[in-house]
Amino acid sequence: MKVEILAGSVSKFGELWDVSPRDLVKGVVLEALFETRLKTGEIEAVYIGNMLSSSLGGQDHLGAFFSEVLGLNVPAMKVEGACASGGLAVHAGILAVTSGLYKNVLVVGIEKMTDHKPEEVAKALMGAGSDEEREAGATFPGLYAMIARAYMKKYGVSEEDLASVAVKNHYHASLNSHAQFRFPVTIEQVMKSSVVSSPLKLLDCSPISDGAAAVILGQGSGVRGQGSVNIIASAVATDSLGVADRSDLTSLQSTVLAAKKAYWQAGIKPSQIDVAEVHDCFTIAEIIAMDDLGFFPRGKSAQFIRRKKTTLGFGYPVVNTSGGLKAAGHPVGATGVKQIVEIYRQLKGVAGKKQVKNAKIGLTHNVGGSGATAVIHILKSDK
Amino acid sequence: MISPVKIWRNQKKIQKILGLEGKILSWTKIYVPPAGFESQAPYVVAIVGLAKGRNYCAQLVEWEEKHLITGQKVKSVLRRTKDPGTEGVIPYGVKFKPI
């Protein structure tokens, strides 16, 4: 499999009260089109990754909504898979290109969350969970907190170990001009932050964010000169909606299954990945992702992260150079597309201050719900 | 508002879960609740391994701090769940109490 990324762009993430979803999308799409030098009319299909337009925004016809904004009359549709909506939209775009039906495909991820009060957002996000979890009054921090407690007990991981993930990702975000939180934090600050859902504290959690991201996919157009970046694997796996229905609380089976497929498609091993964007909706999620993606022996990932093995300038793979969901922000539908853009820029060598030296192969890992959907992409530079 | 029809359908499922014993597999104390649970926060949600059958996720009631440990024995009971608002049907569901 080989689908070329012709362009990628990301908006500023954060509390963007003065920007509408229309303007967010228009901004990232125009920037991406400018990069490819394609005209709007050369886009043959549009896939929109979004979760909450229906429950929070009251807008249910997103394909046409954004076609209108962009002045297009081509096929356009929303792809939804909770927080994995963006990754699934990229997967759908890849299917469209590899089928041969469309040449240039636009994939957009968009979410507008900060217009609503936290209780409403927490309730809307629980749309990604099971009936049973909603009836219990569980929240996503709550579900991941229960996963965290089980993992910490099984592998002897401490709250300070969890905090070290936030410290790393805030450091990376301090180098990212588009991140929501462009400041470093210390383990002490994480430990002292208020409890959201024990043992997870405010600085263990990704924020509520607005933001958009876009990529344009094509096949060997050769529009641009300096070495192309291709998606060489796109794998998806699903699992039970509810955490309680899983036999193991300390691993996400969907990630394990999707990773196995993705490595097989790409013909590579985890040790060959130079840079990765993984789904750190909570600090515990990044630790489990590192286990499940095969980067470190199971149960040992927290130690490696704390020893800076995945921090820029210290070791490989460098993880969440954007700042991750934790510090770059998590506009849920945009996240999966933003991950692709970050790795694309890393492999092009245009990632600025957060550039990973000699990055040739990268991975993105996008999760929906508490692990009910996992989407993994592997990208490779032709350089 | 929760659909009364949905509450009626769920009753059959709830009946099968009531009166069962199990052990806490993991738990959390939720300080930031979703809409409909504001008046209850902070509250404890647990994943319980039922002695017979599957695991179940529900709130813990009638607990003290000493009960908040993995392995604590609990029993499923019927309790009011979320705030139905001014017009909704009062929803009942499964919760666990320590034994």
Short mmCIF file of C-alpha atoms in Angstrom, two decimals:
data_model
loop_
_atom_site.label_atom_id
_atom_site.label_comp_id
_atom_site.label_asym_id
_atom_site.label_seq_id
_atom_site.Cartn_x
_atom_site.Cartn_y
_atom_site.Cartn_z
CA MET A 1 0.00 0.00 0.00
CA LYS A 2 1.26 3.46 -0.88
CA VAL A 3 -0.76 6.67 -0.72
CA GLU A 4 1.06 9.98 -0.97
CA ILE A 5 0.40 12.84 1.41
CA LEU A 6 0.36 15.91 -0.84
CA ALA A 7 -0.15 18.42 1.96
CA GLY A 8 -1.04 18.81 5.62
CA SER A 9 -2.07 21.70 7.83
CA VAL A 10 -3.23 22.26 11.39
CA SER A 11 -5.02 25.20 12.99
CA LYS A 12 -4.09 26.63 16.36
CA PHE A 13 -5.60 24.37 19.04
CA GLY A 14 -7.23 25.85 22.12
CA GLU A 15 -10.14 27.96 23.30
CA LEU A 16 -10.99 29.60 19.99
CA TRP A 17 -14.17 31.42 20.96
CA ASP A 18 -13.89 33.93 18.13
CA VAL A 19 -13.53 31.32 15.36
CA SER A 20 -16.43 29.30 13.92
CA PRO A 21 -16.16 25.68 12.67
CA ARG A 22 -16.61 27.06 9.13
CA ASP A 23 -13.63 29.40 9.46
CA LEU A 24 -11.49 26.74 11.17
CA VAL A 25 -12.00 24.34 8.26
CA LYS A 26 -11.63 26.99 5.59
CA GLY A 27 -8.31 28.03 7.12
CA VAL A 28 -6.72 24.58 7.19
CA VAL A 29 -8.03 23.57 3.75
CA LEU A 30 -6.80 26.74 2.03
CA GLU A 31 -3.38 26.28 3.64
CA ALA A 32 -3.23 22.65 2.47
CA LEU A 33 -4.35 23.55 -1.07
CA PHE A 34 -1.70 26.28 -1.23
CA GLU A 35 0.95 23.73 -0.33
CA THR A 36 -0.08 21.34 -3.14
CA ARG A 37 -0.72 24.11 -5.66
CA LEU A 38 -3.90 22.21 -6.51
CA LYS A 39 -7.04 24.18 -7.27
CA THR A 40 -10.13 23.61 -5.11
CA GLY A 41 -11.84 22.07 -8.17
CA GLU A 42 -9.20 19.31 -8.32
CA ILE A 43 -10.41 17.83 -5.00
CA GLU A 44 -12.61 14.86 -5.93
CA ALA A 45 -13.96 13.75 -2.52
CA VAL A 46 -14.06 15.03 1.07
CA TYR A 47 -14.01 13.00 4.31
CA ILE A 48 -14.75 14.84 7.55
CA GLY A 49 -13.60 13.39 10.88
CA ASN A 50 -15.89 14.69 13.62
CA MET A 51 -17.60 13.33 16.71
CA LEU A 52 -19.76 15.97 18.43
CA SER A 53 -21.32 18.16 15.72
CA SER A 54 -24.62 16.39 16.34
CA SER A 55 -24.75 16.30 20.16
CA LEU A 56 -23.10 19.68 20.86
CA GLY A 57 -23.51 21.68 17.65
CA GLY A 58 -26.91 20.42 16.48
CA GLN A 59 -25.48 20.03 12.97
CA ASP A 60 -26.00 16.66 11.31
CA HIS A 61 -25.12 17.19 7.67
CA LEU A 62 -21.42 17.88 7.85
CA GLY A 63 -20.36 16.73 4.37
CA ALA A 64 -22.59 19.28 2.65
CA PHE A 65 -21.99 21.85 5.41
CA PHE A 66 -18.27 22.01 4.66
CA SER A 67 -18.70 21.50 0.87
CA GLU A 68 -20.71 24.71 0.91
CA VAL A 69 -17.94 26.49 2.82
CA LEU A 70 -15.33 25.29 0.33
CA GLY A 71 -17.47 25.86 -2.77
CA LEU A 72 -17.39 22.18 -3.76
CA ASN A 73 -20.04 19.87 -5.23
CA VAL A 74 -18.11 16.60 -4.86
CA PRO A 75 -18.94 13.58 -2.62
CA ALA A 76 -18.48 14.66 1.00
CA MET A 77 -19.29 12.79 4.19
CA LYS A 78 -18.69 12.68 7.93
CA VAL A 79 -16.81 9.72 9.37
CA GLU A 80 -17.43 9.06 13.07
CA GLY A 81 -15.66 6.84 15.58
CA ALA A 82 -15.59 8.94 18.78
CA CYS A 83 -12.07 10.29 19.41
CA ALA A 84 -10.81 8.10 16.55
CA SER A 85 -13.03 9.93 14.03
CA GLY A 86 -10.04 11.74 12.51
CA GLY A 87 -7.99 8.57 12.08
CA LEU A 88 -11.00 6.79 10.57
CA ALA A 89 -11.55 9.67 8.13
CA VAL A 90 -7.92 9.28 6.99
CA HIS A 91 -8.54 5.52 6.62
CA ALA A 92 -11.64 6.27 4.50
CA GLY A 93 -9.65 8.73 2.37
CA ILE A 94 -6.99 6.09 1.77
CA LEU A 95 -9.64 3.58 0.67
CA ALA A 96 -11.01 6.18 -1.75
CA VAL A 97 -7.59 6.80 -3.34
CA THR A 98 -6.49 3.15 -3.45
CA SER A 99 -9.81 2.13 -5.02
CA GLY A 100 -8.84 4.28 -7.99
CA LEU A 101 -12.19 6.08 -7.95
CA TYR A 102 -10.78 9.44 -6.78
CA LYS A 103 -7.37 10.97 -7.49
CA ASN A 104 -7.06 13.77 -4.95
CA VAL A 105 -8.96 13.39 -1.70
CA LEU A 106 -9.32 15.93 1.11
CA VAL A 107 -9.52 14.69 4.71
CA VAL A 108 -10.52 17.19 7.38
CA GLY A 109 -10.73 16.73 11.16
CA ILE A 110 -12.71 19.31 13.11
CA GLU A 111 -14.15 19.75 16.59
CA LYS A 112 -15.66 22.73 18.41
CA MET A 113 -15.94 21.95 22.12
CA THR A 114 -15.28 25.04 24.22
CA ASP A 115 -18.61 26.76 23.44
CA HIS A 116 -20.25 24.39 25.96
CA LYS A 117 -19.97 23.93 29.71
CA PRO A 118 -17.77 21.04 30.99
CA GLU A 119 -20.67 18.88 32.28
CA GLU A 120 -22.34 19.04 28.84
CA VAL A 121 -19.09 18.17 27.08
CA ALA A 122 -18.43 15.30 29.53
CA LYS A 123 -21.94 13.95 28.85
CA ALA A 124 -21.58 14.29 25.07
CA LEU A 125 -18.19 12.53 25.14
CA MET A 126 -19.82 9.65 27.05
CA GLY A 127 -21.70 9.04 23.79
CA ALA A 128 -18.55 7.04 23.02
CA GLY A 129 -19.13 4.70 25.98
CA SER A 130 -21.69 2.02 26.82
CA ASP A 131 -25.21 2.40 28.30
CA GLU A 132 -23.96 0.80 31.49
CA GLU A 133 -21.14 3.35 31.86
CA ARG A 134 -23.50 6.27 31.23
CA GLU A 135 -25.93 4.95 33.86
CA ALA A 136 -23.05 4.73 36.37
CA GLY A 137 -22.22 8.41 35.84
CA ALA A 138 -18.80 7.40 34.54
CA THR A 139 -16.75 9.91 32.56
CA PHE A 140 -13.77 9.34 30.29
CA PRO A 141 -11.34 10.45 33.00
CA GLY A 142 -13.23 7.98 35.25
CA LEU A 143 -12.89 5.06 32.84
CA TYR A 144 -9.18 5.70 32.25
CA ALA A 145 -8.72 6.20 36.01
CA MET A 146 -10.00 2.65 36.59
CA ILE A 147 -7.69 1.38 33.83
CA ALA A 148 -4.84 3.33 35.51
CA ARG A 149 -5.51 1.86 38.97
CA ALA A 150 -5.52 -1.69 37.59
CA TYR A 151 -2.32 -1.06 35.58
CA MET A 152 -0.49 0.61 38.48
CA LYS A 153 -1.28 -2.30 40.78
CA LYS A 154 -0.28 -4.95 38.25
CA TYR A 155 3.05 -3.40 37.21
CA GLY A 156 4.02 -1.33 40.27
CA VAL A 157 3.69 2.01 38.47
CA SER A 158 3.39 5.21 40.58
CA GLU A 159 1.43 8.44 40.15
CA GLU A 160 4.79 10.18 39.58
CA ASP A 161 5.43 7.77 36.68
CA LEU A 162 2.11 8.85 35.13
CA ALA A 163 3.06 12.50 35.70
CA SER A 164 6.31 12.05 33.73
CA VAL A 165 4.22 11.57 30.55
CA ALA A 166 2.61 15.01 31.08
CA VAL A 167 6.04 16.54 31.76
CA LYS A 168 7.43 15.19 28.46
CA ASN A 169 4.41 16.19 26.39
CA HIS A 170 4.26 19.70 27.86
CA TYR A 171 7.95 20.11 27.04
CA HIS A 172 7.27 19.09 23.41
CA ALA A 173 4.24 21.42 23.27
CA SER A 174 6.42 24.31 24.43
CA LEU A 175 8.21 23.90 21.06
CA ASN A 176 4.94 23.80 19.04
CA SER A 177 3.46 27.14 18.00
CA HIS A 178 0.02 25.54 17.38
CA ALA A 179 -0.27 23.82 20.79
CA GLN A 180 -2.90 24.74 23.38
CA PHE A 181 -0.47 24.64 26.34
CA ARG A 182 2.92 26.04 25.31
CA PHE A 183 4.55 25.77 28.72
CA PRO A 184 6.51 23.10 30.57
CA VAL A 185 5.25 21.52 33.82
CA THR A 186 7.09 19.65 36.58
CA ILE A 187 6.20 16.34 38.23
CA GLU A 188 5.42 18.33 41.41
CA GLN A 189 2.94 20.56 39.55
CA VAL A 190 1.17 17.51 38.09
CA MET A 191 1.03 15.87 41.53
CA LYS A 192 -0.42 19.02 43.12
CA SER A 193 -3.08 19.63 40.45
CA SER A 194 -6.69 18.99 41.49
CA VAL A 195 -8.12 15.47 41.28
CA VAL A 196 -10.51 14.94 38.35
CA SER A 197 -11.11 11.24 38.87
CA SER A 198 -8.75 9.48 41.27
CA PRO A 199 -5.91 8.68 40.67
CA LEU A 200 -5.99 10.99 37.62
CA LYS A 201 -5.41 14.68 38.24
CA LEU A 202 -6.06 17.70 36.04
CA LEU A 203 -2.55 17.61 34.54
CA ASP A 204 -2.92 13.89 33.71
CA CYS A 205 -5.84 14.77 31.41
CA SER A 206 -6.02 16.15 27.88
CA PRO A 207 -8.06 19.37 27.69
CA ILE A 208 -11.31 20.35 26.00
CA SER A 209 -10.26 22.06 22.78
CA ASP A 210 -11.29 23.60 19.49
CA GLY A 211 -9.27 22.89 16.38
CA ALA A 212 -9.04 21.55 12.86
CA ALA A 213 -6.54 19.74 10.66
CA ALA A 214 -6.46 18.77 6.99
CA VAL A 215 -4.50 16.47 4.72
CA ILE A 216 -4.72 16.00 0.97
CA LEU A 217 -4.09 12.45 -0.20
CA GLY A 218 -3.19 11.37 -3.72
CA GLN A 219 -1.21 8.86 -5.66
CA GLY A 220 2.24 9.76 -6.95
CA SER A 221 1.30 13.14 -8.38
CA GLY A 222 4.84 14.41 -7.99
CA VAL A 223 3.49 17.90 -7.39
CA ARG A 224 6.33 18.79 -5.11
CA GLY A 225 10.05 18.19 -5.37
CA GLN A 226 11.92 17.38 -2.19
CA GLY A 227 11.06 13.73 -1.40
CA SER A 228 7.52 12.56 -0.88
CA VAL A 229 5.91 11.14 2.27
CA ASN A 230 3.68 8.12 1.84
CA ILE A 231 1.25 6.25 4.04
CA ILE A 232 2.40 2.63 3.87
CA ALA A 233 -0.04 1.11 6.39
CA SER A 234 -3.57 1.93 7.53
CA ALA A 235 -5.13 -0.48 10.02
CA VAL A 236 -8.24 -0.36 12.19
CA ALA A 237 -9.52 -2.70 14.92
CA THR A 238 -12.51 -2.56 17.24
CA ASP A 239 -13.40 -3.95 20.67
CA SER A 240 -16.28 -3.78 23.18
CA LEU A 241 -17.68 -0.29 23.87
CA GLY A 242 -17.53 -0.78 27.62
CA VAL A 243 -14.34 -1.27 29.64
CA ALA A 244 -16.05 -3.84 31.90
CA ASP A 245 -16.64 -6.17 28.95
CA ARG A 246 -12.89 -6.73 28.44
CA SER A 247 -10.91 -9.56 29.96
CA ASP A 248 -7.84 -7.37 30.59
CA LEU A 249 -8.05 -3.80 31.91
CA THR A 250 -4.33 -3.17 31.44
CA SER A 251 -4.08 -3.39 27.63
CA LEU A 252 -6.22 -2.22 24.69
CA GLN A 253 -6.85 -5.22 22.48
CA SER A 254 -7.92 -2.94 19.62
CA THR A 255 -4.45 -1.32 19.61
CA VAL A 256 -2.68 -4.69 19.74
CA LEU A 257 -4.72 -6.02 16.80
CA ALA A 258 -4.43 -2.86 14.67
CA ALA A 259 -0.68 -2.62 15.37
CA LYS A 260 -0.12 -6.20 14.27
CA LYS A 261 -1.96 -5.52 10.99
CA ALA A 262 -0.16 -2.20 10.42
CA TYR A 263 3.35 -3.63 10.97
CA TRP A 264 2.48 -6.48 8.61
CA GLN A 265 1.20 -4.12 5.91
CA ALA A 266 4.29 -1.94 6.17
CA GLY A 267 6.70 -4.85 6.53
CA ILE A 268 8.50 -3.22 9.44
CA LYS A 269 9.17 -3.80 13.14
CA PRO A 270 8.35 -1.42 16.04
CA SER A 271 12.09 -0.78 16.51
CA GLN A 272 12.23 0.87 13.07
CA ILE A 273 9.85 3.70 14.07
CA ASP A 274 11.72 7.00 14.56
CA VAL A 275 8.82 9.20 15.64
CA ALA A 276 5.26 8.48 16.80
CA GLU A 277 2.11 10.36 17.74
CA VAL A 278 0.18 8.18 20.19
CA HIS A 279 -3.24 8.71 21.76
CA ASP A 280 -2.41 10.18 25.18
CA CYS A 281 -5.92 11.34 26.12
CA PHE A 282 -4.68 10.61 29.68
CA THR A 283 -1.13 9.97 30.85
CA ILE A 284 -1.90 6.28 31.51
CA ALA A 285 -3.08 5.92 27.89
CA GLU A 286 0.38 6.76 26.52
CA ILE A 287 2.04 4.23 28.85
CA ILE A 288 -0.35 1.46 27.76
CA ALA A 289 0.00 2.52 24.10
CA MET A 290 3.79 2.10 24.32
CA ASP A 291 3.24 -1.45 25.64
CA ASP A 292 0.57 -2.32 23.08
CA LEU A 293 2.48 -0.88 20.09
CA GLY A 294 5.44 -3.08 20.98
CA PHE A 295 7.90 -0.25 21.67
CA PHE A 296 8.86 -1.53 25.13
CA PRO A 297 8.36 -4.82 27.04
CA ARG A 298 4.90 -4.94 28.64
CA GLY A 299 4.83 -3.18 32.00
CA LYS A 300 8.19 -1.44 31.46
CA SER A 301 7.07 1.54 29.35
CA ALA A 302 6.56 3.90 32.31
CA GLN A 303 10.20 3.42 33.36
CA PHE A 304 11.48 4.15 29.84
CA ILE A 305 9.31 7.27 29.53
CA ARG A 306 10.50 8.54 32.92
CA ARG A 307 14.12 7.99 31.86
CA LYS A 308 13.39 10.28 28.86
CA LYS A 309 13.84 7.51 26.28
CA THR A 310 10.94 9.00 24.23
CA THR A 311 11.77 12.70 24.79
CA LEU A 312 13.10 14.79 21.89
CA GLY A 313 16.90 14.73 21.83
CA PHE A 314 17.31 11.76 24.17
CA GLY A 315 16.30 8.55 22.38
CA TYR A 316 14.02 6.81 19.87
CA PRO A 317 11.17 6.61 19.13
CA VAL A 318 10.42 10.22 20.01
CA VAL A 319 6.78 10.23 21.08
CA ASN A 320 4.22 13.02 20.76
CA THR A 321 6.45 15.76 19.39
CA SER A 322 3.30 17.89 18.88
CA GLY A 323 2.72 17.78 22.64
CA GLY A 324 0.20 14.98 22.15
CA LEU A 325 -3.43 15.26 23.11
CA LYS A 326 -2.29 16.19 26.60
CA ALA A 327 -0.57 19.47 25.77
CA ALA A 328 -1.23 20.25 22.09
CA GLY A 329 -4.95 19.87 22.83
CA HIS A 330 -7.62 17.35 21.91
CA PRO A 331 -10.36 18.62 19.59
CA VAL A 332 -11.55 15.04 19.29
CA GLY A 333 -12.42 14.77 15.58
CA ALA A 334 -9.31 16.75 14.59
CA THR A 335 -6.80 14.73 16.63
CA GLY A 336 -6.38 11.75 14.28
CA VAL A 337 -5.77 14.06 11.31
CA LYS A 338 -3.43 16.31 13.31
CA GLN A 339 -1.32 13.25 14.20
CA ILE A 340 -0.87 12.50 10.48
CA VAL A 341 0.10 16.13 9.78
CA GLU A 342 2.67 16.11 12.61
CA ILE A 343 4.36 12.93 11.37
CA TYR A 344 4.17 14.16 7.75
CA ARG A 345 6.03 17.34 8.76
CA GLN A 346 8.56 15.36 10.79
CA LEU A 347 9.31 13.12 7.80
CA LYS A 348 9.51 16.13 5.44
CA GLY A 349 12.01 17.69 7.84
CA VAL A 350 9.90 20.82 8.33
CA ALA A 351 8.84 20.30 11.97
CA GLY A 352 10.80 23.32 13.23
CA LYS A 353 12.14 23.36 16.80
CA LYS A 354 10.57 19.97 17.51
CA GLN A 355 12.21 18.28 14.50
CA VAL A 356 13.42 14.72 15.16
CA LYS A 357 16.84 14.19 13.53
CA ASN A 358 16.88 11.82 10.53
CA ALA A 359 13.24 10.78 10.95
CA LYS A 360 12.35 8.39 8.12
CA ILE A 361 9.51 6.22 9.45
CA GLY A 362 6.69 7.42 11.70
CA LEU A 363 3.54 6.03 13.29
CA THR A 364 0.20 7.48 14.39
CA HIS A 365 -2.10 5.83 16.95
CA ASN A 366 -5.63 7.18 17.38
CA VAL A 367 -8.11 5.66 19.86
CA GLY A 368 -11.89 6.00 20.10
CA GLY A 369 -13.65 5.72 23.46
CA SER A 370 -11.78 3.79 26.11
CA GLY A 371 -10.27 1.55 23.42
CA ALA A 372 -13.31 0.45 21.40
CA THR A 373 -11.66 1.67 18.19
CA ALA A 374 -7.97 1.93 17.36
CA VAL A 375 -6.57 3.35 14.11
CA ILE A 376 -2.89 3.05 13.25
CA HIS A 377 -1.05 4.58 10.30
CA ILE A 378 2.58 4.15 9.33
CA LEU A 379 4.24 6.84 7.21
CA LYS A 380 7.54 6.67 5.35
CA SER A 381 9.71 9.27 3.71
CA ASP A 382 11.08 8.61 0.21
CA LYS A 383 14.24 10.57 1.01
CA MET B 1 -34.61 13.50 28.88
CA ILE B 2 -34.26 9.71 28.98
CA SER B 3 -36.94 7.96 26.93
CA PRO B 4 -39.45 6.14 29.21
CA VAL B 5 -39.52 3.36 26.60
CA LYS B 6 -35.78 2.89 26.97
CA ILE B 7 -36.11 2.70 30.76
CA TRP B 8 -38.84 0.06 30.35
CA ARG B 9 -36.67 -2.02 27.98
CA ASN B 10 -33.70 -1.83 30.35
CA GLN B 11 -35.70 -3.27 33.26
CA LYS B 12 -35.32 -6.80 31.92
CA LYS B 13 -31.54 -6.42 31.85
CA ILE B 14 -31.43 -4.91 35.35
CA GLN B 15 -33.43 -7.78 36.91
CA LYS B 16 -30.78 -10.29 35.85
CA ILE B 17 -27.98 -8.33 37.54
CA LEU B 18 -29.66 -7.65 40.93
CA GLY B 19 -28.69 -9.50 44.13
CA LEU B 20 -25.39 -10.78 42.71
CA GLU B 21 -22.14 -10.79 44.64
CA GLY B 22 -18.76 -9.85 43.28
CA LYS B 23 -15.40 -8.21 43.96
CA ILE B 24 -14.09 -4.76 43.04
CA LEU B 25 -11.54 -5.07 40.20
CA SER B 26 -10.88 -1.33 39.98
CA TRP B 27 -12.48 1.91 41.16
CA THR B 28 -12.31 5.69 40.90
CA LYS B 29 -13.73 8.66 42.79
CA ILE B 30 -15.24 11.07 40.25
CA TYR B 31 -14.99 14.79 41.13
CA VAL B 32 -15.96 16.22 37.72
CA PRO B 33 -19.32 14.65 36.76
CA PRO B 34 -21.28 14.60 33.51
CA ALA B 35 -24.63 16.46 33.21
CA GLY B 36 -27.31 14.75 35.33
CA PHE B 37 -24.86 13.70 38.07
CA GLU B 38 -23.79 17.12 39.39
CA SER B 39 -25.59 16.77 42.73
CA GLN B 40 -23.91 13.42 43.51
CA ALA B 41 -20.24 14.37 43.00
CA PRO B 42 -17.87 13.21 44.30
CA TYR B 43 -19.03 9.63 43.88
CA VAL B 44 -17.33 6.26 43.40
CA VAL B 45 -17.61 4.17 40.21
CA ALA B 46 -16.24 0.62 40.17
CA ILE B 47 -15.70 -2.27 37.80
CA VAL B 48 -16.90 -5.35 39.62
CA GLY B 49 -16.12 -8.94 38.72
CA LEU B 50 -19.38 -10.80 39.42
CA ALA B 51 -18.98 -14.24 40.98
CA LYS B 52 -21.33 -15.62 38.36
CA GLY B 53 -20.76 -14.25 34.88
CA ARG B 54 -19.43 -11.03 33.52
CA ASN B 55 -17.86 -7.85 34.87
CA TYR B 56 -20.12 -4.86 35.49
CA CYS B 57 -19.47 -1.10 35.76
CA ALA B 58 -21.63 0.78 38.27
CA GLN B 59 -21.58 3.23 41.16
CA LEU B 60 -20.74 2.20 44.71
CA VAL B 61 -23.20 3.16 47.48
CA GLU B 62 -23.08 3.03 51.29
CA TRP B 63 -19.27 2.92 51.18
CA GLU B 64 -16.61 4.07 53.62
CA GLU B 65 -12.96 4.81 52.76
CA LYS B 66 -11.94 1.34 54.05
CA HIS B 67 -14.09 -0.25 51.32
CA LEU B 68 -12.19 1.45 48.49
CA ILE B 69 -9.77 -1.40 47.77
CA THR B 70 -9.35 -3.90 44.98
CA GLY B 71 -10.89 -7.21 46.05
CA GLN B 72 -13.59 -5.63 48.29
CA LYS B 73 -16.70 -7.84 48.27
CA VAL B 74 -19.88 -6.12 47.04
CA LYS B 75 -23.50 -6.97 46.22
CA SER B 76 -25.67 -5.45 43.47
CA VAL B 77 -28.70 -3.40 44.53
CA LEU B 78 -31.36 -1.26 42.83
CA ARG B 79 -30.95 2.50 43.26
CA ARG B 80 -31.94 5.77 41.62
CA THR B 81 -29.30 6.74 39.04
CA LYS B 82 -29.29 10.17 37.39
CA ASP B 83 -31.28 13.36 37.87
CA PRO B 84 -34.24 13.10 35.45
CA GLY B 85 -34.82 16.87 35.26
CA THR B 86 -38.24 18.39 35.87
CA GLU B 87 -40.24 16.25 33.44
CA GLY B 88 -38.38 12.94 33.08
CA VAL B 89 -39.22 9.52 34.50
CA ILE B 90 -37.01 8.77 37.54
CA PRO B 91 -34.48 6.20 36.30
CA TYR B 92 -33.41 3.27 38.50
CA GLY B 93 -30.42 1.07 37.86
CA VAL B 94 -27.74 -1.21 39.26
CA LYS B 95 -25.32 -0.05 41.96
CA PHE B 96 -23.06 -2.01 44.33
CA LYS B 97 -22.83 -1.89 48.10
CA PRO B 98 -19.95 -3.30 50.17
CA ILE B 99 -20.67 -6.48 52.16
#
